[in-house]
Each structure stands twice: as structure tokens, then as C-alpha cells.
Tab-separated table of C-alpha atoms and ligand atoms in Angstrom:
chain	number	residue	atom	x	y	z
A	1	MET	CA	-33.414	0.199	18.881
A	2	ILE	CA	-31.641	2.653	21.604
A	3	CYS	CA	-32.815	6.660	21.036
A	4	ALA	CA	-30.929	8.634	18.945
A	5	ILE	CA	-28.465	10.898	19.913
A	6	ASN	CA	-28.721	12.800	16.481
A	7	MET	CA	-24.752	13.747	16.964
A	8	LEU	CA	-23.739	13.048	13.340
A	9	LEU	CA	-20.255	13.919	11.558
A	10	PRO	CA	-19.361	17.662	10.060
A	11	PHE	CA	-17.722	15.322	7.441
A	12	LYS	CA	-18.645	12.958	4.148
A	13	HIS	CA	-15.276	11.625	3.638
A	14	LEU	CA	-13.152	9.956	6.137
A	15	THR	CA	-9.430	9.881	4.585
A	16	SER	CA	-7.355	10.426	7.999
A	17	THR	CA	-6.890	10.940	11.508
A	18	LYS	CA	-5.734	14.160	10.655
A	19	GLN	CA	-8.862	16.075	10.225
A	20	LEU	CA	-11.125	14.700	13.175
A	21	THR	CA	-11.153	16.808	15.971
A	22	ARG	CA	-12.003	16.242	19.712
A	23	ASP	CA	-15.720	17.561	19.430
A	24	ASP	CA	-15.788	14.274	16.635
A	25	THR	CA	-13.548	11.656	19.074
A	26	ASP	CA	-15.804	11.849	21.832
A	27	ALA	CA	-19.127	11.407	19.330
A	28	ILE	CA	-17.624	8.634	17.421
A	29	LEU	CA	-17.149	6.987	20.373
A	30	LYS	CA	-20.875	7.560	22.613
A	31	VAL	CA	-22.525	6.480	18.686
A	32	SER	CA	-20.367	3.061	19.586
A	33	LYS	CA	-20.881	2.862	22.992
A	34	GLU	CA	-24.409	2.399	22.119
A	35	MET	CA	-23.897	0.808	19.315
A	36	GLU	CA	-22.020	-2.456	21.716
A	37	GLU	CA	-25.253	-1.739	23.272
A	38	VAL	CA	-26.815	-2.751	20.168
A	39	LEU	CA	-24.868	-5.080	18.967
A	40	LYS	CA	-25.196	-6.803	22.760
A	41	LYS	CA	-28.487	-7.799	21.210
A	42	GLY	CA	-28.487	-8.939	17.668
A	43	GLY	CA	-28.787	-5.576	16.158
A	44	ASP	CA	-31.045	-4.075	14.421
A	45	ASP	CA	-32.089	-2.777	10.972
A	46	ARG	CA	-31.796	0.790	10.727
A	47	LEU	CA	-29.374	0.534	8.244
A	48	ALA	CA	-31.914	-2.161	5.761
A	49	GLY	CA	-32.561	-0.413	2.051
A	50	LYS	CA	-28.519	0.885	1.864
A	51	ILE	CA	-25.396	-0.951	0.564
A	52	LEU	CA	-21.588	-0.726	1.673
A	53	ALA	CA	-19.270	-0.871	-1.212
A	54	CYS	CA	-15.913	-2.808	0.416
A	55	LEU	CA	-13.294	-2.226	-2.926
A	56	PHE	CA	-10.084	-3.948	-0.935
A	57	TYR	CA	-6.879	-4.344	-3.373
A	58	GLU	CA	-4.898	-5.270	-0.527
A	59	PRO	CA	-5.039	-8.303	1.750
A	60	SER	CA	-7.176	-7.844	5.216
A	61	THR	CA	-8.748	-10.012	7.498
A	62	ARG	CA	-9.878	-7.906	10.348
A	63	THR	CA	-11.423	-4.313	8.320
A	64	ARG	CA	-13.070	-6.141	5.798
A	65	LEU	CA	-14.485	-8.339	8.086
A	66	SER	CA	-15.938	-6.059	10.736
A	67	PHE	CA	-17.320	-3.608	7.947
A	68	GLU	CA	-19.264	-6.264	6.439
A	69	SER	CA	-20.130	-7.442	8.992
A	70	ALA	CA	-21.582	-4.268	11.112
A	71	MET	CA	-23.577	-3.273	8.020
A	72	HIS	CA	-25.139	-6.562	8.587
A	73	ARG	CA	-25.765	-6.120	12.094
A	74	LEU	CA	-27.509	-3.666	11.025
A	75	GLY	CA	-29.949	-5.141	7.663
A	76	GLY	CA	-28.301	-3.809	5.148
A	77	ASP	CA	-25.560	-5.437	2.424
A	78	VAL	CA	-22.908	-5.525	1.414
A	79	LEU	CA	-20.677	-5.293	-2.502
A	80	SER	CA	-17.297	-6.822	-1.588
A	81	ALA	CA	-13.807	-6.995	-4.124
A	82	VAL	CA	-11.344	-8.578	-3.302
A	83	GLY	CA	-8.261	-8.524	-5.217
A	84	PHE	CA	-6.516	-6.096	-6.996
A	85	GLN	CA	-6.090	-8.537	-10.627
A	86	PHE	CA	-9.614	-9.083	-9.978
A	87	SER	CA	-10.164	-5.761	-10.242
A	88	SER	CA	-10.562	-3.448	-13.730
A	89	LEU	CA	-7.688	-1.202	-11.811
A	90	TYR	CA	-5.819	-4.705	-13.260
A	91	LYS	CA	-6.413	-3.296	-16.530
A	92	GLY	CA	-5.601	0.677	-15.890
A	93	GLU	CA	-9.013	1.967	-14.912
A	94	THR	CA	-8.452	5.185	-12.026
A	95	ILE	CA	-9.055	5.214	-9.020
A	96	GLU	CA	-11.827	7.896	-9.633
A	97	ASP	CA	-13.319	6.206	-12.462
A	98	THR	CA	-13.899	3.252	-10.871
A	99	ILE	CA	-15.325	5.308	-7.138
A	100	THR	CA	-17.697	6.827	-10.002
A	101	VAL	CA	-19.486	3.575	-10.632
A	102	MET	CA	-19.137	2.741	-7.968
A	103	ASN	CA	-21.123	5.625	-6.939
A	104	GLU	CA	-24.271	4.220	-9.085
A	105	TYR	CA	-24.253	0.718	-7.409
A	106	ALA	CA	-23.561	1.634	-3.471
A	107	ASP	CA	-24.852	3.868	-0.544
A	108	ILE	CA	-21.264	4.693	0.771
A	109	ILE	CA	-17.954	2.970	-0.065
A	110	THR	CA	-14.867	1.638	2.218
A	111	MET	CA	-11.344	1.300	-0.096
A	112	ARG	CA	-8.109	-0.187	0.909
A	113	HIS	CA	-5.489	0.445	-1.992
A	114	PRO	CA	-1.658	-0.163	-1.318
A	115	GLU	CA	-1.489	3.165	-2.515
A	116	GLY	CA	-0.581	6.551	-0.184
A	117	GLY	CA	-2.935	8.629	-1.608
A	118	SER	CA	-5.318	6.827	-3.176
A	119	ALA	CA	-7.948	7.552	-0.557
A	120	ASP	CA	-8.123	11.397	-0.785
A	121	LYS	CA	-8.372	10.018	-4.993
A	122	ALA	CA	-12.103	8.242	-3.849
A	123	ALA	CA	-13.023	10.758	-1.792
A	124	SER	CA	-12.310	14.112	-4.421
A	125	VAL	CA	-14.758	12.563	-7.224
A	126	SER	CA	-17.952	10.585	-3.990
A	127	GLU	CA	-21.245	11.917	-3.946
A	128	VAL	CA	-21.624	8.780	-2.215
A	129	PRO	CA	-19.509	8.791	2.245
A	130	PHE	CA	-16.577	7.586	1.759
A	131	ILE	CA	-14.137	5.592	4.218
A	132	ASN	CA	-10.337	5.684	3.588
A	133	ALA	CA	-9.748	1.458	5.144
A	134	GLY	CA	-6.159	1.936	4.573
A	135	ASP	CA	-4.313	3.409	2.191
A	136	GLY	CA	-0.366	2.002	2.148
A	137	PRO	CA	2.482	3.560	4.417
A	138	ARG	CA	-0.108	6.381	4.680
A	139	GLN	CA	-4.177	6.241	7.236
A	140	HIS	CA	-5.611	3.525	8.966
A	141	PRO	CA	-8.926	5.344	10.796
A	142	THR	CA	-10.249	3.953	11.652
A	143	GLN	CA	-8.144	0.943	12.879
A	144	ALA	CA	-7.229	3.826	14.632
A	145	LEU	CA	-10.649	5.084	15.541
A	146	LEU	CA	-10.748	1.286	17.320
A	147	ASP	CA	-7.773	1.479	18.924
A	148	LEU	CA	-8.758	4.621	20.947
A	149	TYR	CA	-12.693	2.893	21.708
A	150	THR	CA	-10.336	0.201	22.949
A	151	ILE	CA	-8.100	2.618	25.234
A	152	GLN	CA	-11.141	4.202	26.364
A	153	LYS	CA	-12.444	0.472	27.586
A	154	GLU	CA	-9.639	-0.884	28.502
A	155	LYS	CA	-7.735	1.896	30.910
A	156	GLY	CA	-11.041	4.002	31.837
A	157	SER	CA	-10.592	6.697	30.148
A	158	VAL	CA	-8.102	8.106	27.109
A	159	ASP	CA	-6.144	11.484	28.681
A	160	GLY	CA	-3.871	11.358	30.581
A	161	THR	CA	-1.838	7.804	28.725
A	162	HIS	CA	0.917	7.006	28.736
A	163	ILE	CA	1.264	4.422	25.317
A	164	THR	CA	4.564	2.627	24.117
A	165	MET	CA	4.717	1.816	20.541
A	166	VAL	CA	6.767	-1.062	19.435
A	167	GLY	CA	8.534	-2.094	16.135
A	168	ASP	CA	7.512	-1.392	12.091
A	169	LEU	CA	6.765	2.708	12.746
A	170	LEU	CA	8.006	4.109	9.934
A	171	TYR	CA	5.646	1.738	7.317
A	172	GLY	CA	3.048	1.529	9.496
A	173	ARG	CA	-0.132	2.505	9.334
A	174	THR	CA	-1.600	1.831	12.622
A	175	VAL	CA	1.057	3.766	14.414
A	176	HIS	CA	0.712	7.204	12.334
A	177	SER	CA	-3.146	7.392	12.153
A	178	LEU	CA	-2.984	6.143	16.211
A	179	SER	CA	-1.076	9.241	17.630
A	180	PHE	CA	-2.401	12.225	15.631
A	181	LEU	CA	-5.905	10.866	16.926
A	182	LEU	CA	-4.380	10.265	20.360
A	183	GLY	CA	-2.630	14.376	19.587
A	184	LEU	CA	-6.166	15.216	20.432
A	185	TYR	CA	-5.973	14.067	23.683
A	186	ASP	CA	-4.173	15.918	27.432
A	187	ASN	CA	-1.360	14.464	29.188
A	188	MET	CA	-1.120	12.287	26.977
A	189	ARG	CA	2.908	10.648	26.990
A	190	PHE	CA	4.638	8.294	23.858
A	191	THR	CA	7.137	6.347	23.852
A	192	PHE	CA	8.575	4.544	19.685
A	193	VAL	CA	10.279	1.277	20.663
A	194	SER	CA	11.992	0.518	16.924
A	195	PRO	CA	15.819	-0.598	15.011
A	196	LYS	CA	16.424	2.791	13.974
A	197	GLU	CA	15.958	1.965	9.965
A	198	LEU	CA	12.021	1.538	11.261
A	199	LYS	CA	12.041	4.954	13.332
A	200	MET	CA	8.735	6.662	13.753
A	201	SER	CA	7.967	8.639	10.703
A	202	GLU	CA	9.041	12.896	11.116
A	203	LYS	CA	5.737	13.391	10.121
A	204	VAL	CA	4.177	12.200	13.499
A	205	THR	CA	6.981	13.193	14.938
A	206	SER	CA	6.867	16.555	13.770
A	207	PHE	CA	3.176	16.710	14.682
A	208	LEU	CA	3.990	15.695	18.044
A	209	THR	CA	6.681	18.817	18.562
A	210	GLU	CA	4.608	20.933	16.959
A	211	LYS	CA	1.857	20.541	19.191
A	212	GLY	CA	4.512	20.150	22.224
A	213	ILE	CA	3.619	16.707	23.045
A	214	ASN	CA	6.751	14.486	25.354
A	215	TYR	CA	8.155	11.873	23.287
A	216	THR	CA	10.963	9.368	24.075
A	217	GLU	CA	12.796	6.859	20.766
A	218	VAL	CA	14.523	4.723	22.624
A	219	GLU	CA	15.857	0.804	20.251
A	220	ASP	CA	15.216	-1.417	24.178
A	221	ILE	CA	11.729	-2.730	24.317
A	222	GLU	CA	12.494	-2.768	28.264
A	223	ASP	CA	12.372	0.444	28.395
A	224	GLY	CA	8.685	1.028	26.832
A	225	LEU	CA	7.199	-1.794	28.975
A	226	ASP	CA	6.174	0.719	32.546
A	227	ALA	CA	3.198	1.963	30.602
A	228	ASP	CA	-0.765	2.226	30.356
A	229	VAL	CA	-0.988	0.352	26.703
A	230	LEU	CA	1.645	-0.970	24.443
A	231	TYR	CA	0.692	-0.478	21.893
A	232	MET	CA	2.991	-3.445	19.194
A	233	THR	CA	2.738	-4.145	15.307
A	234	ARG	CA	4.054	-6.284	12.895
A	235	VAL	CA	6.862	-5.095	10.945
A	236	GLN	CA	4.912	-4.346	6.963
A	237	LYS	CA	6.583	-7.313	5.084
A	238	GLU	CA	5.346	-5.484	1.547
A	239	ARG	CA	6.091	-2.423	2.245
A	240	PHE	CA	10.507	-3.546	2.037
A	241	ALA	CA	11.967	-2.880	-1.759
A	242	ASP	CA	14.725	-5.615	-0.089
A	243	GLN	CA	13.311	-8.856	0.970
A	244	SER	CA	16.471	-9.717	2.837
A	245	GLU	CA	16.875	-6.118	4.936
A	246	TYR	CA	12.959	-7.784	6.555
A	247	GLU	CA	14.298	-10.741	7.687
A	248	ARG	CA	16.958	-9.132	9.237
A	249	LEU	CA	14.324	-6.611	11.258
A	250	LYS	CA	11.317	-8.960	11.014
A	251	LEU	CA	12.018	-11.005	14.676
A	252	LYS	CA	13.420	-7.654	16.161
A	253	TYR	CA	10.900	-8.010	19.618
A	254	VAL	CA	9.351	-10.437	20.245
A	255	LEU	CA	7.068	-9.952	23.768
A	256	THR	CA	6.241	-12.878	26.504
A	257	ALA	CA	4.460	-13.854	29.123
A	258	ASP	CA	7.884	-13.454	31.307
A	259	MET	CA	8.957	-10.336	30.534
A	260	LEU	CA	5.360	-9.165	31.494
A	261	LYS	CA	5.771	-9.624	34.401
A	262	GLY	CA	5.180	-7.250	36.880
A	263	LYS	CA	3.827	-4.543	34.877
A	264	ASP	CA	0.489	-3.420	34.069
A	265	CYS	CA	0.365	-2.474	30.447
A	266	THR	CA	-2.147	-2.751	28.210
A	267	ILE	CA	-1.227	-5.201	25.161
A	268	MET	CA	-2.569	-3.930	21.978
A	269	HIS	CA	-2.030	-5.044	18.108
A	270	PRO	CA	-3.988	-3.873	15.460
A	271	LEU	CA	-2.837	-7.655	13.899
A	272	PRO	CA	-2.472	-9.635	12.768
A	273	ARG	CA	0.220	-10.903	14.068
A	274	VAL	CA	3.664	-12.543	12.771
A	275	GLY	CA	5.614	-13.678	16.244
A	276	GLU	CA	6.155	-10.362	17.788
A	277	ILE	CA	3.554	-11.272	19.992
A	278	ASP	CA	4.552	-14.676	21.770
A	279	THR	CA	1.537	-17.242	22.299
A	280	SER	CA	2.707	-17.116	25.686
A	281	VAL	CA	1.132	-13.536	26.610
A	282	ASP	CA	-3.148	-14.071	25.126
A	283	ALA	CA	-3.674	-16.069	28.527
A	284	LEU	CA	-2.670	-12.839	29.725
A	285	PRO	CA	-5.713	-10.131	31.440
A	286	ASN	CA	-4.937	-7.680	29.991
A	287	ALA	CA	-3.882	-8.896	26.937
A	288	ALA	CA	-6.591	-6.698	25.190
A	289	TYR	CA	-5.242	-7.089	21.153
A	290	PHE	CA	-8.400	-9.832	20.609
A	291	ARG	CA	-11.488	-7.575	22.270
A	292	GLU	CA	-9.292	-5.053	20.273
A	293	ALA	CA	-10.246	-6.892	17.139
A	294	GLY	CA	-13.908	-7.198	18.081
A	295	ASN	CA	-14.363	-3.607	18.491
A	296	GLY	CA	-13.973	-3.147	14.900
A	297	VAL	CA	-17.857	-4.232	14.431
A	298	ILE	CA	-19.028	-1.717	17.007
A	299	VAL	CA	-17.175	1.438	15.632
A	300	ARG	CA	-17.709	0.594	12.183
A	301	MET	CA	-21.316	0.360	13.147
A	302	ALA	CA	-20.591	3.169	14.252
A	303	LEU	CA	-19.285	5.101	11.546
A	304	LEU	CA	-21.817	3.484	8.963
A	305	CYS	CA	-24.390	5.251	11.022
A	306	MET	CA	-22.917	8.653	11.837
A	307	LEU	CA	-22.242	8.948	7.919
A	308	LEU	CA	-25.570	7.399	6.194
A	309	ASP	CA	-27.389	9.724	9.058
A	310	ALA	CA	-29.021	7.042	10.351
A	311	VAL	CA	-28.148	7.556	14.122
B	1	LIG	N1	-5.948	-4.323	11.800
B	1	LIG	C1	-6.360	-5.397	10.628
B	1	LIG	O1	-6.380	-3.928	9.305
B	1	LIG	O2	-6.792	-6.217	9.750
B	1	LIG	P1	-5.850	-6.715	8.522
B	1	LIG	O3	-4.926	-6.034	7.392
B	1	LIG	O4	-6.618	-8.309	8.144
B	1	LIG	O5	-7.822	-5.467	8.098
């Protein structure tokens, strides 16, 4: 087993990247690096006897399964509830009651729910650690942390990064969470590329303005390709009341290998992609989105250990 470094987090629940300090992210990145080594050796059993409840009331492939993989790699067990219609929320049970009951069944809980603010409701009643796995358009903190780990690993450092975020910057919770997190780093620069209907949430731009961090908003993706990191996103179909509006906007930006000739930006995407990165990009050495998804296991192993006092 890797030697313990006893660097725990100063909070019980992780609901938002806005609660994190630079000391917290430094600690999470350090433990994640350790977990990468643990994973290379096939895992260990430091979470034996612990149970993770995975409550997913919105679709997920990566977040749910990488949480489950992380728990299994550390010797723990998983209870999984998938689909709103198969849970008692469908019968009218409150989130608070569901979480109170889960406290009787599990040692740590993660939940994805379509309602912004659902994570705060869950955390407000949970006696065991609670991790937000995505609450509507609001936050997806574990995605942001694995994105941070990916940037550090791919580029060597996070400070001084110029990141371009492309696509649905209004409803995309990953770009909101990541922007708040990157705001903890020095000499950052942001370029936001979106149609005017999907401009970056005012919550993020006012945060950056308050911190004196430089950002530019443009509509043409060509104006954002000279960055260190190009963070593509899909247009969030599930957040549109008018599906014809979604159809009109969904493929405004399609990144191809030809567009990246002579560029050395690292290409990231939280996935799933639905056409906005052409498969011609996949073979490029700087296409990092599948490695990024793999980092989800490592970072979630770190968070589970840290919140369960098993570092
Ligand atoms: N990136 C992400 O949250 O993917 P899933 O929706 O598959 O969990």
C-alpha cells in the first residue's frame, strides 16, 4: 500500500467547486497521483467493509460507473439505484427522506439529480459524506476535479493556462464547475465560444470579473484555437423547453482534425459527445478526452478515500 499522507479535507460533503480552496485542490491532486499508482498495481482493500450508495436520477455512463469502479478498486461495495421511475422519488418521496434512509444503508452517498440545488438538500440532512454527481445545470464538482487532474497531467501545470470553452456554456454544468475551480489558479485566461443564446452563465462571468481574471467571449471557434486547452461541450438537449431551438443550435461547432493543423492545444470534453468532435480528431496525440474519462476513476478513488478518512 502507498504510504499514508494524512491529508484529509476540511468538509464532509462535496456539493460545489465553490467550496474548495487551493489547499483542497492541491491535496486532492496529490492523493489522486497516489491513487494512479494504486490503480496501476490493481488497487487495494483500504475501503473493505465500506458501502457507497450511487443514486442516479438522470442518465450517466462515466460518472456512475467510474464511482463504482473506484469503490471496487479500493475493496468497497456499491449499492446502485438508477432511474427516477424506479425510485420512491417517483411516488413523491422528498430528496431529504431518501438521503436520510440511505444513511442507514451506506457509509458514503453520491447522487445525480435533474434539479439544481438538489445536492444542497441532500447534504443538509446527510450524516455520512455526500458527493454531488451533477445537479441539473448547476454543478458537477467531481468532473471539474478530474478535468483539473487531466490539465495538470497533460500540460505539466495548471497555473498560467489559457483555456477555451466551446458550446453550451449556459446550461453545461461542467464548464461552470471547472471555471470556478480554475479561478483558484494564477495567471489564468479564458476564452468562451458559444452562440449568443448559450453564452457563459452570468454567475461565472461575474465571479471571474470579481477576481480580476481575464476572459473573452466570441462566437467563432477559430478565434479560440490558439489556447493551451480546448474544452468542447455538447449542447444540453435535456435543458431545452423548445426542442426546435436545440436542433437549431446543436451542431453549431464541429471540431475536425483539419481545423487543428498547426495547433498544439490539448482537446478535452467531459463526454458524451454527440457530433461536436469529429472522429478524425481521435487519432491526434493531443486528443485527451478518453484519457480524461479514465482519470475519473483515479480522482474518485482519491475523493472516496479522503472523505472516508482512509488515505
Ligand atoms: N461526463 C459525465 O458526467 O458523463 P456521464 O453523463 O456519462 O456521467
